[in-house]
Amino acid sequence: MSDVSPPTPAEAARTAVVIPAAGRGVRLGPGAPKALRTLNGVPMLIHAVRAMAASRAVGLVVVVAPPDGTAEVKSLLDTHALPDRTDFVVVSGGETRQESVRAGLDALPPEYGIVLVHDAARPLVPVDTVDAVIEAVREGAVAVVPALPLADTVKEVEPAAAPGDPEPVLATPERARLRAVQTPQGFDRATLVRAHETVTGAVTDDAGMVERLGEPVVAVPGHEEAFKVTRPLDLVLAEAVLARRRLNDGF
Ligand code: CTP
Ligand code: MG
């Protein structure tokens, strides 16, 4: 991966997206892998792929599928309408999100200088958010996260030894300085690859790995509709967002 020759300026601006979609969705409860569960009859993954391919800057989408679901994902991509200008590749995922993202990065052809990483579990992110992330990378940021201010106050605690025990509060960070981060996160490709090659240990997002390299990460405005489908109630919210969009499109 590191013996790639330096990209030409045109290549440096080309954007590929890696969509990790290999998780089981344990918190959603029993059923198909989360990315294959449907919202208004369409698999969450297809919504996520369409959200990425809606950006004219995106030339390639790499879907990282559940290891036992690559054939199913390929056939889903074949049977749902997707823009012609975008190429699609399916690879098999790993045990952790980090491994899955890495499998996606390994599948990228050399001609893409910008990489976005987007959770299949955020199927409804608006294209304006995708474009804002790409634009910030094009303007020179090595790592970009979409982020929103928090509604709740956040406390740092000493986690309980047994579930349900009271937890001592250690600190209350100033809420105005905190952000909830979403995806797609955007990167200079070489920097993200270096992060995945060198950073070890649990990191919960890709930008966090770039931070570990000591490289600067910037936040741009995220969007409420880029929320992550995690628990059953999130499915209700996602279908409500789709219903509202359908209504608005009718006018
Ligand atoms: N993911 C992945 N490979 C894994 C684990 C997660 O590609 N081994 C992906 C998920 O498919 C999802 C994204 O990473 O699109 C964010 O993860 P999360 O929301 O935690 O999804 P799951 O891991 O599937 O859900 P849960 O943690 O409830 O099992
Ligand atoms: Mg998970």
PDB file of N, CA, C and O in Angstrom, residues 189-223:
ATOM      1  N   ARG A 189      -6.095  10.302   1.495  1.00  0.00           N
ATOM      2  CA  ARG A 189      -6.017   8.838   1.489  1.00  0.00           C
ATOM      3  C   ARG A 189      -4.735   8.297   2.146  1.00  0.00           C
ATOM      4  O   ARG A 189      -4.796   7.366   2.963  1.00  0.00           O
ATOM      5  N   ALA A 190      -3.578   8.906   1.785  1.00  0.00           N
ATOM      6  CA  ALA A 190      -2.308   8.404   2.310  1.00  0.00           C
ATOM      7  C   ALA A 190      -2.259   8.500   3.834  1.00  0.00           C
ATOM      8  O   ALA A 190      -1.720   7.615   4.514  1.00  0.00           O
ATOM      9  N   THR A 191      -2.850   9.567   4.378  1.00  0.00           N
ATOM     10  CA  THR A 191      -2.834   9.749   5.835  1.00  0.00           C
ATOM     11  C   THR A 191      -3.688   8.687   6.520  1.00  0.00           C
ATOM     12  O   THR A 191      -3.284   8.101   7.529  1.00  0.00           O
ATOM     13  N   LEU A 192      -4.869   8.409   5.973  1.00  0.00           N
ATOM     14  CA  LEU A 192      -5.747   7.398   6.594  1.00  0.00           C
ATOM     15  C   LEU A 192      -5.119   6.003   6.507  1.00  0.00           C
ATOM     16  O   LEU A 192      -5.168   5.230   7.469  1.00  0.00           O
ATOM     17  N   VAL A 193      -4.488   5.715   5.368  1.00  0.00           N
ATOM     18  CA  VAL A 193      -3.844   4.410   5.210  1.00  0.00           C
ATOM     19  C   VAL A 193      -2.713   4.267   6.238  1.00  0.00           C
ATOM     20  O   VAL A 193      -2.583   3.237   6.903  1.00  0.00           O
ATOM     21  N   ARG A 194      -1.933   5.337   6.405  1.00  0.00           N
ATOM     22  CA  ARG A 194      -0.843   5.303   7.389  1.00  0.00           C
ATOM     23  C   ARG A 194      -1.408   5.084   8.794  1.00  0.00           C
ATOM     24  O   ARG A 194      -0.875   4.298   9.582  1.00  0.00           O
ATOM     25  N   ALA A 195      -2.520   5.740   9.103  1.00  0.00           N
ATOM     26  CA  ALA A 195      -3.128   5.561  10.422  1.00  0.00           C
ATOM     27  C   ALA A 195      -3.533   4.100  10.628  1.00  0.00           C
ATOM     28  O   ALA A 195      -3.268   3.511  11.676  1.00  0.00           O
ATOM     29  N   HIS A 196      -4.155   3.508   9.616  1.00  0.00           N
ATOM     30  CA  HIS A 196      -4.593   2.116   9.759  1.00  0.00           C
ATOM     31  C   HIS A 196      -3.423   1.139   9.796  1.00  0.00           C
ATOM     32  O   HIS A 196      -3.543   0.047  10.331  1.00  0.00           O
ATOM     33  N   GLU A 197      -2.281   1.543   9.223  1.00  0.00           N
ATOM     34  CA  GLU A 197      -1.106   0.663   9.266  1.00  0.00           C
ATOM     35  C   GLU A 197      -0.363   0.748  10.590  1.00  0.00           C
ATOM     36  O   GLU A 197       0.309  -0.201  10.984  1.00  0.00           O
ATOM     37  N   THR A 198      -0.475   1.894  11.270  1.00  0.00           N
ATOM     38  CA  THR A 198       0.411   2.084  12.419  1.00  0.00           C
ATOM     39  C   THR A 198      -0.295   2.181  13.773  1.00  0.00           C
ATOM     40  O   THR A 198       0.302   1.848  14.788  1.00  0.00           O
ATOM     41  N   VAL A 199      -1.552   2.631  13.791  1.00  0.00           N
ATOM     42  CA  VAL A 199      -2.209   2.835  15.086  1.00  0.00           C
ATOM     43  C   VAL A 199      -2.806   1.520  15.573  1.00  0.00           C
ATOM     44  O   VAL A 199      -3.502   0.829  14.835  1.00  0.00           O
ATOM     45  N   THR A 200      -2.516   1.181  16.819  1.00  0.00           N
ATOM     46  CA  THR A 200      -3.076  -0.044  17.388  1.00  0.00           C
ATOM     47  C   THR A 200      -3.969   0.309  18.573  1.00  0.00           C
ATOM     48  O   THR A 200      -3.935   1.426  19.072  1.00  0.00           O
ATOM     49  N   GLY A 201      -4.761  -0.659  18.994  1.00  0.00           N
ATOM     50  CA  GLY A 201      -5.641  -0.423  20.131  1.00  0.00           C
ATOM     51  C   GLY A 201      -6.998   0.048  19.674  1.00  0.00           C
ATOM     52  O   GLY A 201      -7.211   0.370  18.501  1.00  0.00           O
ATOM     53  N   ALA A 202      -7.931   0.076  20.632  1.00  0.00           N
ATOM     54  CA  ALA A 202      -9.307   0.416  20.293  1.00  0.00           C
ATOM     55  C   ALA A 202      -9.464   1.912  20.082  1.00  0.00           C
ATOM     56  O   ALA A 202      -9.159   2.707  20.963  1.00  0.00           O
ATOM     57  N   VAL A 203      -9.918   2.297  18.908  1.00  0.00           N
ATOM     58  CA  VAL A 203     -10.269   3.684  18.612  1.00  0.00           C
ATOM     59  C   VAL A 203     -11.653   3.599  17.988  1.00  0.00           C
ATOM     60  O   VAL A 203     -11.904   2.729  17.158  1.00  0.00           O
ATOM     61  N   THR A 204     -12.584   4.494  18.395  1.00  0.00           N
ATOM     62  CA  THR A 204     -13.959   4.300  17.956  1.00  0.00           C
ATOM     63  C   THR A 204     -14.293   4.980  16.629  1.00  0.00           C
ATOM     64  O   THR A 204     -15.346   4.739  16.073  1.00  0.00           O
ATOM     65  N   ASP A 205     -13.413   5.837  16.139  1.00  0.00           N
ATOM     66  CA  ASP A 205     -13.653   6.350  14.782  1.00  0.00           C
ATOM     67  C   ASP A 205     -12.330   6.518  14.044  1.00  0.00           C
ATOM     68  O   ASP A 205     -11.253   6.452  14.630  1.00  0.00           O
ATOM     69  N   ASP A 206     -12.440   6.686  12.723  1.00  0.00           N
ATOM     70  CA  ASP A 206     -11.245   6.757  11.896  1.00  0.00           C
ATOM     71  C   ASP A 206     -10.460   8.030  12.159  1.00  0.00           C
ATOM     72  O   ASP A 206      -9.230   8.007  12.188  1.00  0.00           O
ATOM     73  N   ALA A 207     -11.174   9.138  12.366  1.00  0.00           N
ATOM     74  CA  ALA A 207     -10.472  10.388  12.655  1.00  0.00           C
ATOM     75  C   ALA A 207      -9.650  10.252  13.935  1.00  0.00           C
ATOM     76  O   ALA A 207      -8.567  10.834  14.057  1.00  0.00           O
ATOM     77  N   GLY A 208     -10.140   9.471  14.885  1.00  0.00           N
ATOM     78  CA  GLY A 208      -9.401   9.246  16.134  1.00  0.00           C
ATOM     79  C   GLY A 208      -8.051   8.596  15.874  1.00  0.00           C
ATOM     80  O   GLY A 208      -7.070   8.878  16.570  1.00  0.00           O
ATOM     81  N   MET A 209      -7.997   7.743  14.851  1.00  0.00           N
ATOM     82  CA  MET A 209      -6.726   7.102  14.506  1.00  0.00           C
ATOM     83  C   MET A 209      -5.762   8.129  13.915  1.00  0.00           C
ATOM     84  O   MET A 209      -4.558   8.098  14.190  1.00  0.00           O
ATOM     85  N   VAL A 210      -6.293   9.041  13.107  1.00  0.00           N
ATOM     86  CA  VAL A 210      -5.450  10.095  12.527  1.00  0.00           C
ATOM     87  C   VAL A 210      -4.950  11.031  13.630  1.00  0.00           C
ATOM     88  O   VAL A 210      -3.796  11.470  13.616  1.00  0.00           O
ATOM     89  N   GLU A 211      -5.806  11.300  14.625  1.00  0.00           N
ATOM     90  CA  GLU A 211      -5.365  12.116  15.767  1.00  0.00           C
ATOM     91  C   GLU A 211      -4.183  11.460  16.466  1.00  0.00           C
ATOM     92  O   GLU A 211      -3.246  12.134  16.886  1.00  0.00           O
ATOM     93  N   ARG A 212      -4.233  10.135  16.585  1.00  0.00           N
ATOM     94  CA  ARG A 212      -3.125   9.408  17.229  1.00  0.00           C
ATOM     95  C   ARG A 212      -1.806   9.587  16.488  1.00  0.00           C
ATOM     96  O   ARG A 212      -0.733   9.472  17.070  1.00  0.00           O
ATOM     97  N   LEU A 213      -1.887   9.854  15.175  1.00  0.00           N
ATOM     98  CA  LEU A 213      -0.667  10.123  14.405  1.00  0.00           C
ATOM     99  C   LEU A 213      -0.122  11.507  14.706  1.00  0.00           C
ATOM    100  O   LEU A 213       0.971  11.854  14.275  1.00  0.00           O
ATOM    101  N   GLY A 214      -0.936  12.328  15.377  1.00  0.00           N
ATOM    102  CA  GLY A 214      -0.539  13.713  15.622  1.00  0.00           C
ATOM    103  C   GLY A 214      -0.934  14.644  14.493  1.00  0.00           C
ATOM    104  O   GLY A 214      -0.513  15.805  14.458  1.00  0.00           O
ATOM    105  N   GLU A 215      -1.739  14.149  13.557  1.00  0.00           N
ATOM    106  CA  GLU A 215      -2.184  14.978  12.430  1.00  0.00           C
ATOM    107  C   GLU A 215      -3.449  15.748  12.826  1.00  0.00           C
ATOM    108  O   GLU A 215      -4.268  15.248  13.600  1.00  0.00           O
ATOM    109  N   PRO A 216      -3.623  16.952  12.246  1.00  0.00           N
ATOM    110  CA  PRO A 216      -4.796  17.753  12.606  1.00  0.00           C
ATOM    111  C   PRO A 216      -6.090  17.192  12.012  1.00  0.00           C
ATOM    112  O   PRO A 216      -6.116  16.714  10.882  1.00  0.00           O
ATOM    113  N   VAL A 217      -7.155  17.255  12.801  1.00  0.00           N
ATOM    114  CA  VAL A 217      -8.491  16.849  12.368  1.00  0.00           C
ATOM    115  C   VAL A 217      -9.391  18.057  12.558  1.00  0.00           C
ATOM    116  O   VAL A 217      -9.304  18.737  13.581  1.00  0.00           O
ATOM    117  N   VAL A 218     -10.254  18.340  11.562  1.00  0.00           N
ATOM    118  CA  VAL A 218     -11.184  19.463  11.719  1.00  0.00           C
ATOM    119  C   VAL A 218     -12.619  18.973  11.642  1.00  0.00           C
ATOM    120  O   VAL A 218     -12.910  17.956  11.016  1.00  0.00           O
ATOM    121  N   ALA A 219     -13.511  19.723  12.295  1.00  0.00           N
ATOM    122  CA  ALA A 219     -14.937  19.406  12.285  1.00  0.00           C
ATOM    123  C   ALA A 219     -15.675  20.421  11.413  1.00  0.00           C
ATOM    124  O   ALA A 219     -15.402  21.617  11.479  1.00  0.00           O
ATOM    125  N   VAL A 220     -16.604  19.916  10.598  1.00  0.00           N
ATOM    126  CA  VAL A 220     -17.515  20.778   9.842  1.00  0.00           C
ATOM    127  C   VAL A 220     -18.931  20.455  10.335  1.00  0.00           C
ATOM    128  O   VAL A 220     -19.134  19.428  10.990  1.00  0.00           O
ATOM    129  N   PRO A 221     -19.919  21.329  10.041  1.00  0.00           N
ATOM    130  CA  PRO A 221     -21.259  21.044  10.562  1.00  0.00           C
ATOM    131  C   PRO A 221     -21.812  19.702  10.070  1.00  0.00           C
ATOM    132  O   PRO A 221     -21.782  19.414   8.878  1.00  0.00           O
ATOM    133  N   GLY A 222     -22.286  18.892  11.000  1.00  0.00           N
ATOM    134  CA  GLY A 222     -22.970  17.651  10.656  1.00  0.00           C
ATOM    135  C   GLY A 222     -24.451  17.924  10.428  1.00  0.00           C
ATOM    136  O   GLY A 222     -24.852  19.072  10.236  1.00  0.00           O
ATOM    137  N   HIS A 223     -25.256  16.858  10.439  1.00  0.00           N
ATOM    138  CA  HIS A 223     -26.690  17.019  10.182  1.00  0.00           C
ATOM    139  C   HIS A 223     -27.469  16.037  11.060  1.00  0.00           C
ATOM    140  O   HIS A 223     -27.058  14.889  11.217  1.00  0.00           O
TER     141      HIS A 223
END
